[in-house]
PDB file of C-alpha atoms in Angstrom:
ATOM      1  CA  ASN B   1      11.718 -11.885  -1.497  1.00 42.00           C
ATOM      2  CA  ARG B   2       8.135 -12.497  -2.555  1.00 41.00           C
ATOM      3  CA  GLY B   3       7.875 -15.822  -0.894  1.00 42.00           C
ATOM      4  CA  LYS B   4       7.695 -14.366   2.640  1.00 44.00           C
ATOM      5  CA  HIS B   5       4.450 -12.560   1.850  1.00 44.00           C
ATOM      6  CA  GLN B   6       2.307 -15.325   0.533  1.00 41.00           C
ATOM      7  CA  THR B   7       1.247 -18.661   2.028  1.00 38.00           C
ATOM      8  CA  SER B   8       0.965 -20.399  -1.342  1.00 39.00           C
ATOM      9  CA  GLU B   9       0.884 -19.563  -5.058  1.00 39.00           C
ATOM     10  CA  PRO B  10      -2.613 -19.487  -6.354  1.00 42.00           C
ATOM     11  CA  THR B  11      -3.408 -21.943  -9.041  1.00 44.00           C
ATOM     12  CA  GLU B  12      -4.957 -20.943 -12.352  1.00 43.00           C
ATOM     13  CA  SER B  13      -8.375 -22.299 -11.183  1.00 42.00           C
ATOM     14  CA  GLY B  14      -7.995 -21.101  -7.611  1.00 44.00           C
ATOM     15  CA  TYR B  15      -7.176 -17.498  -8.586  1.00 44.00           C
ATOM     16  CA  ALA B  16     -10.762 -16.665  -9.490  1.00 46.00           C
ATOM     17  CA  ASN B  17     -11.974 -17.920  -6.142  1.00 46.00           C
ATOM     18  CA  ILE B  18      -9.503 -15.849  -4.182  1.00 50.00           C
ATOM     19  CA  ALA B  19     -10.153 -12.725  -6.202  1.00 53.00           C
ATOM     20  CA  ALA B  20     -13.961 -13.210  -5.959  1.00 62.00           C
ATOM     21  CA  SER B  21     -13.918 -13.793  -2.180  1.00 82.00           C
ATOM     22  CA  TYR B  22     -11.830 -10.761  -1.332  1.00 91.00           C
ATOM     23  CA  SER B  23     -13.564  -7.544  -0.324  1.00 95.00           C
ATOM     24  CA  LEU B  24     -11.693  -4.278  -0.135  1.00 97.00           C
ATOM     25  CA  LYS B  25     -11.791  -2.702   3.357  1.00 98.00           C
ATOM     26  CA  LYS B  26     -10.894   0.899   4.233  1.00 98.00           C
ATOM     27  CA  GLY B  27      -7.310   0.955   5.378  1.00 98.00           C
ATOM     28  CA  ASP B  28      -6.208  -2.189   3.681  1.00 98.00           C
ATOM     29  CA  ILE B  29      -2.604  -2.165   2.486  1.00 98.00           C
ATOM     30  CA  LEU B  30      -1.944  -3.551  -1.067  1.00 98.00           C
ATOM     31  CA  ILE B  31       1.524  -4.507  -2.075  1.00 96.00           C
ATOM     32  CA  SER B  32       2.327  -5.788  -5.536  1.00 94.00           C
ATOM     33  CA  ASN B  33       5.495  -7.192  -7.084  1.00 91.00           C
ATOM     34  CA  ALA B  34       4.433  -6.065 -10.594  1.00 84.00           C
ATOM     35  CA  THR B  35       6.641  -2.905 -10.818  1.00 75.00           C
ATOM     36  CA  SER B  36      10.040  -1.361  -9.984  1.00 65.00           C
ATOM     37  CA  SER B  37      11.213   2.261 -10.012  1.00 62.00           C
ATOM     38  CA  ALA B  38      14.534   3.864  -9.319  1.00 57.00           C
ATOM     39  CA  GLY B  39      15.801   0.533  -7.898  1.00 59.00           C
ATOM     40  CA  LEU B  40      12.831   0.079  -5.603  1.00 66.00           C
ATOM     41  CA  THR B  41      10.877  -3.026  -6.309  1.00 81.00           C
ATOM     42  CA  GLY B  42       7.115  -3.306  -5.797  1.00 92.00           C
ATOM     43  CA  HIS B  43       4.121  -1.106  -5.622  1.00 95.00           C
ATOM     44  CA  ALA B  44       1.811  -0.135  -2.781  1.00 97.00           C
ATOM     45  CA  GLY B  45      -1.511   1.472  -2.176  1.00 98.00           C
ATOM     46  CA  ILE B  46      -4.037   2.106   0.619  1.00 98.00           C
ATOM     47  CA  ALA B  47      -7.777   1.448   0.409  1.00 98.00           C
ATOM     48  CA  VAL B  48      -9.546   4.725   1.118  1.00 98.00           C
ATOM     49  CA  SER B  49     -13.016   3.083   0.837  1.00 98.00           C
ATOM     50  CA  SER B  50     -14.600  -0.326   0.057  1.00 97.00           C
ATOM     51  CA  LYS B  51     -14.269   0.583  -3.662  1.00 97.00           C
ATOM     52  CA  TYR B  52     -11.039   2.676  -4.162  1.00 98.00           C
ATOM     53  CA  ILE B  53      -7.334   2.504  -3.556  1.00 98.00           C
ATOM     54  CA  LEU B  54      -5.125   5.592  -3.341  1.00 98.00           C
ATOM     55  CA  HIS B  55      -1.715   5.257  -4.999  1.00 98.00           C
ATOM     56  CA  ILE B  56       0.758   7.025  -7.200  1.00 97.00           C
ATOM     57  CA  ALA B  57       1.710   5.056 -10.189  1.00 94.00           C
ATOM     58  CA  GLY B  58       5.098   6.592 -10.918  1.00 91.00           C
ATOM     59  CA  ALA B  59       7.056   9.225 -12.808  1.00 89.00           C
ATOM     60  CA  ASN B  60       4.947  11.921 -14.333  1.00 94.00           C
ATOM     61  CA  GLN B  61       1.901  10.759 -12.369  1.00 96.00           C
ATOM     62  CA  LYS B  62      -0.040  12.390  -9.433  1.00 97.00           C
ATOM     63  CA  PRO B  63      -1.631  10.639  -6.505  1.00 98.00           C
ATOM     64  CA  ALA B  64      -4.949   9.044  -7.772  1.00 98.00           C
ATOM     65  CA  LEU B  65      -7.770   6.670  -6.939  1.00 98.00           C
ATOM     66  CA  ILE B  66      -7.940   3.288  -8.702  1.00 98.00           C
ATOM     67  CA  SER B  67     -10.733   0.696  -8.376  1.00 97.00           C
ATOM     68  CA  LEU B  68      -9.875  -2.763  -7.139  1.00 95.00           C
ATOM     69  CA  SER B  69     -10.620  -4.293 -10.547  1.00 92.00           C
ATOM     70  CA  SER B  70      -8.340  -1.711 -12.238  1.00 94.00           C
ATOM     71  CA  TRP B  71      -5.602  -2.439  -9.617  1.00 94.00           C
ATOM     72  CA  LYS B  72      -5.897  -6.207 -10.306  1.00 90.00           C
ATOM     73  CA  SER B  73      -5.669  -5.617 -14.063  1.00 86.00           C
ATOM     74  CA  ARG B  74      -2.581  -3.450 -13.740  1.00 88.00           C
ATOM     75  CA  TYR B  75      -0.827  -5.147 -10.769  1.00 87.00           C
ATOM     76  CA  GLY B  76      -2.278  -8.602 -10.373  1.00 78.00           C
ATOM     77  CA  LYS B  77      -2.639 -11.847 -12.315  1.00 66.00           C
ATOM     78  CA  PRO B  78      -4.193 -10.394 -15.472  1.00 57.00           C
ATOM     79  CA  HIS B  79      -1.057  -8.247 -15.767  1.00 56.00           C
ATOM     80  CA  SER B  80       1.182 -11.247 -15.592  1.00 59.00           C
ATOM     81  CA  TRP B  81       0.749 -14.684 -14.114  1.00 60.00           C
ATOM     82  CA  ARG B  82       3.865 -14.103 -12.023  1.00 73.00           C
ATOM     83  CA  SER B  83       2.458 -10.863 -10.561  1.00 83.00           C
ATOM     84  CA  ILE B  84       0.595 -10.773  -7.391  1.00 88.00           C
ATOM     85  CA  THR B  85      -0.733  -8.382  -4.868  1.00 92.00           C
ATOM     86  CA  TRP B  86      -0.522  -9.186  -1.189  1.00 94.00           C
ATOM     87  CA  VAL B  87      -3.262  -7.664   0.968  1.00 97.00           C
ATOM     88  CA  TYR B  88      -2.623  -6.738   4.586  1.00 98.00           C
ATOM     89  CA  ARG B  89      -5.124  -5.485   7.109  1.00 98.00           C
ATOM     90  CA  VAL B  90      -4.725  -3.775  10.491  1.00 98.00           C
ATOM     91  CA  SER B  91      -7.227  -5.392  12.813  1.00 97.00           C
ATOM     92  CA  ASN B  92      -8.044  -2.164  14.613  1.00 97.00           C
ATOM     93  CA  SER B  93     -10.645  -0.647  12.226  1.00 97.00           C
ATOM     94  CA  SER B  94     -10.533   2.734  13.941  1.00 97.00           C
ATOM     95  CA  VAL B  95      -6.853   3.000  13.237  1.00 98.00           C
ATOM     96  CA  ALA B  96      -7.262   1.782   9.647  1.00 98.00           C
ATOM     97  CA  ASN B  97     -10.099   4.224   9.018  1.00 98.00           C
ATOM     98  CA  LYS B  98      -8.044   7.209  10.426  1.00 98.00           C
ATOM     99  CA  ALA B  99      -5.136   6.259   8.167  1.00 98.00           C
ATOM    100  CA  ALA B 100      -7.396   5.940   5.095  1.00 98.00           C
ATOM    101  CA  ASP B 101      -9.078   9.251   5.825  1.00 98.00           C
ATOM    102  CA  TRP B 102      -5.762  11.008   6.307  1.00 98.00           C
ATOM    103  CA  ALA B 103      -4.348   9.632   3.046  1.00 98.00           C
ATOM    104  CA  TYR B 104      -7.457  10.716   1.116  1.00 98.00           C
ATOM    105  CA  LYS B 105      -7.501  14.216   2.633  1.00 98.00           C
ATOM    106  CA  ASN B 106      -3.788  14.737   2.154  1.00 98.00           C
ATOM    107  CA  PHE B 107      -3.179  13.181  -1.275  1.00 98.00           C
ATOM    108  CA  TYR B 108      -6.299  12.881  -3.394  1.00 98.00           C
ATOM    109  CA  LYS B 109      -6.489  15.641  -6.081  1.00 97.00           C
ATOM    110  CA  LYS B 110      -3.059  17.049  -4.836  1.00 97.00           C
ATOM    111  CA  ASN B 111      -0.653  18.154  -7.498  1.00 97.00           C
ATOM    112  CA  TYR B 112       2.305  16.320  -5.938  1.00 98.00           C
ATOM    113  CA  THR B 113       5.195  15.005  -7.944  1.00 96.00           C
ATOM    114  CA  TYR B 114       6.609  11.491  -7.891  1.00 96.00           C
ATOM    115  CA  LYS B 115      10.081  11.087  -6.504  1.00 96.00           C
ATOM    116  CA  ILE B 116      11.763   8.538  -4.254  1.00 94.00           C
ATOM    117  CA  ASP B 117      13.838  10.416  -1.725  1.00 95.00           C
ATOM    118  CA  THR B 118      14.688  10.265   2.034  1.00 97.00           C
ATOM    119  CA  LYS B 119      12.353  13.142   3.015  1.00 98.00           C
ATOM    120  CA  ILE B 120       9.967  10.813   4.841  1.00 98.00           C
ATOM    121  CA  TYR B 121       8.064  13.580   6.564  1.00 98.00           C
ATOM    122  CA  SER B 122       7.289  15.726   3.599  1.00 98.00           C
ATOM    123  CA  LEU B 123       4.179  15.230   1.534  1.00 98.00           C
ATOM    124  CA  ASN B 124       5.687  16.424  -1.656  1.00 98.00           C
ATOM    125  CA  PRO B 125       7.383  14.840  -3.580  1.00 98.00           C
ATOM    126  CA  THR B 126       5.991  11.413  -2.837  1.00 98.00           C
ATOM    127  CA  TYR B 127       5.969   7.751  -3.894  1.00 96.00           C
ATOM    128  CA  CYS B 128       3.524   4.868  -3.567  1.00 97.00           C
ATOM    129  CA  SER B 129       4.764   3.219  -0.164  1.00 97.00           C
ATOM    130  CA  LYS B 130       5.508   6.627   1.327  1.00 98.00           C
ATOM    131  CA  ILE B 131       1.815   7.439   1.025  1.00 98.00           C
ATOM    132  CA  VAL B 132       0.883   4.262   2.875  1.00 98.00           C
ATOM    133  CA  TRP B 133       3.574   4.771   5.537  1.00 98.00           C
ATOM    134  CA  GLN B 134       2.594   8.487   6.069  1.00 98.00           C
ATOM    135  CA  ALA B 135      -1.142   7.508   6.358  1.00 98.00           C
ATOM    136  CA  TYR B 136      -0.378   5.198   9.283  1.00 98.00           C
ATOM    137  CA  TYR B 137       2.256   7.523  10.765  1.00 98.00           C
ATOM    138  CA  PHE B 138       0.523  10.838  10.575  1.00 98.00           C
ATOM    139  CA  GLY B 139      -3.111   9.743  10.300  1.00 97.00           C
ATOM    140  CA  THR B 140      -3.187   7.818  13.538  1.00 96.00           C
ATOM    141  CA  GLY B 141      -2.065  10.638  15.821  1.00 90.00           C
ATOM    142  CA  SER B 142       0.024   9.804  18.807  1.00 86.00           C
ATOM    143  CA  LEU B 143      -0.688   5.991  18.807  1.00 91.00           C
ATOM    144  CA  HIS B 144       2.843   5.092  17.623  1.00 94.00           C
ATOM    145  CA  VAL B 145       1.352   2.682  15.084  1.00 97.00           C
ATOM    146  CA  ILE B 146       4.308   2.556  12.672  1.00 98.00           C
ATOM    147  CA  ASN B 147       8.075   3.133  12.972  1.00 97.00           C
ATOM    148  CA  VAL B 148      10.263   5.321  10.881  1.00 97.00           C
ATOM    149  CA  PRO B 149      12.334   3.313   8.345  1.00 98.00           C
ATOM    150  CA  LEU B 150      16.009   3.454   9.191  1.00 97.00           C
ATOM    151  CA  THR B 151      16.863   4.578   5.685  1.00 97.00           C
ATOM    152  CA  HIS B 152      13.993   7.072   5.617  1.00 98.00           C
ATOM    153  CA  ILE B 153      12.738   5.293   2.552  1.00 97.00           C
ATOM    154  CA  ALA B 154       9.523   3.398   2.995  1.00 97.00           C
ATOM    155  CA  LYS B 155       9.954   0.205   0.814  1.00 96.00           C
ATOM    156  CA  PRO B 156       6.745  -1.500  -0.398  1.00 96.00           C
ATOM    157  CA  TYR B 157       7.720  -4.987   0.673  1.00 95.00           C
ATOM    158  CA  ASP B 158       8.760  -3.755   4.101  1.00 97.00           C
ATOM    159  CA  LEU B 159       5.594  -1.802   5.008  1.00 98.00           C
ATOM    160  CA  PRO B 160       4.167  -4.630   7.263  1.00 98.00           C
ATOM    161  CA  VAL B 161       7.552  -4.837   9.041  1.00 97.00           C
ATOM    162  CA  TYR B 162       7.509  -1.118  10.062  1.00 98.00           C
ATOM    163  CA  PHE B 163       4.390  -1.517  12.197  1.00 98.00           C
ATOM    164  CA  ASN B 164       4.605  -1.848  15.988  1.00 97.00           C
ATOM    165  CA  LYS B 165       3.576  -5.201  17.345  1.00 96.00           C
ATOM    166  CA  THR B 166       0.118  -4.070  18.626  1.00 96.00           C
ATOM    167  CA  TYR B 167      -0.901  -2.814  15.169  1.00 97.00           C
ATOM    168  CA  LYS B 168       0.972  -5.206  12.962  1.00 97.00           C
ATOM    169  CA  PRO B 169      -1.146  -5.864   9.869  1.00 98.00           C
ATOM    170  CA  LYS B 170      -2.216  -9.427   9.043  1.00 98.00           C
ATOM    171  CA  TYR B 171      -1.799 -10.970   5.716  1.00 97.00           C
ATOM    172  CA  ILE B 172      -5.272 -11.426   4.285  1.00 95.00           C
ATOM    173  CA  THR B 173      -4.856 -12.878   0.766  1.00 93.00           C
ATOM    174  CA  GLY B 174      -3.084 -12.707  -2.523  1.00 90.00           C
ATOM    175  CA  ILE B 175      -5.026 -11.332  -5.464  1.00 89.00           C
TER     176      ILE B 175
END
């Protein structure tokens, strides 16, 4: 249900203003409705710096960095007017930075395969929202920032729901 993630649909003229005013921040969680794979709808990534997002694009792909402009071209309005990316931010920047650093260290330039499975604690194979979930689960130590999904499959649209109340990310904008 994409309606629960956005406050309002951007207008054609308002889209440029939203996109122009948003600045990527380390630890930001990006969730798009532009893709589906193996019955799992949506796509997710985590900002590992103010310039790059770590994600895995799908089958036959490896974890990779993508710039915000490339993300928007692939998963945002330029891809399709009906596509949108929702951006969420954990207010505790120390927690967000730890998660981003962990994701970068454990996934960037790794030869992991793409597969959606219930092995939530293993790094390989992986999928887009599992990377984000693991970053906040493993990367933040013993803070209990995020809960284990009941199905052991981290769904893109449900990422904000998995967080404990203290660390629940706030919706920032749609891009």
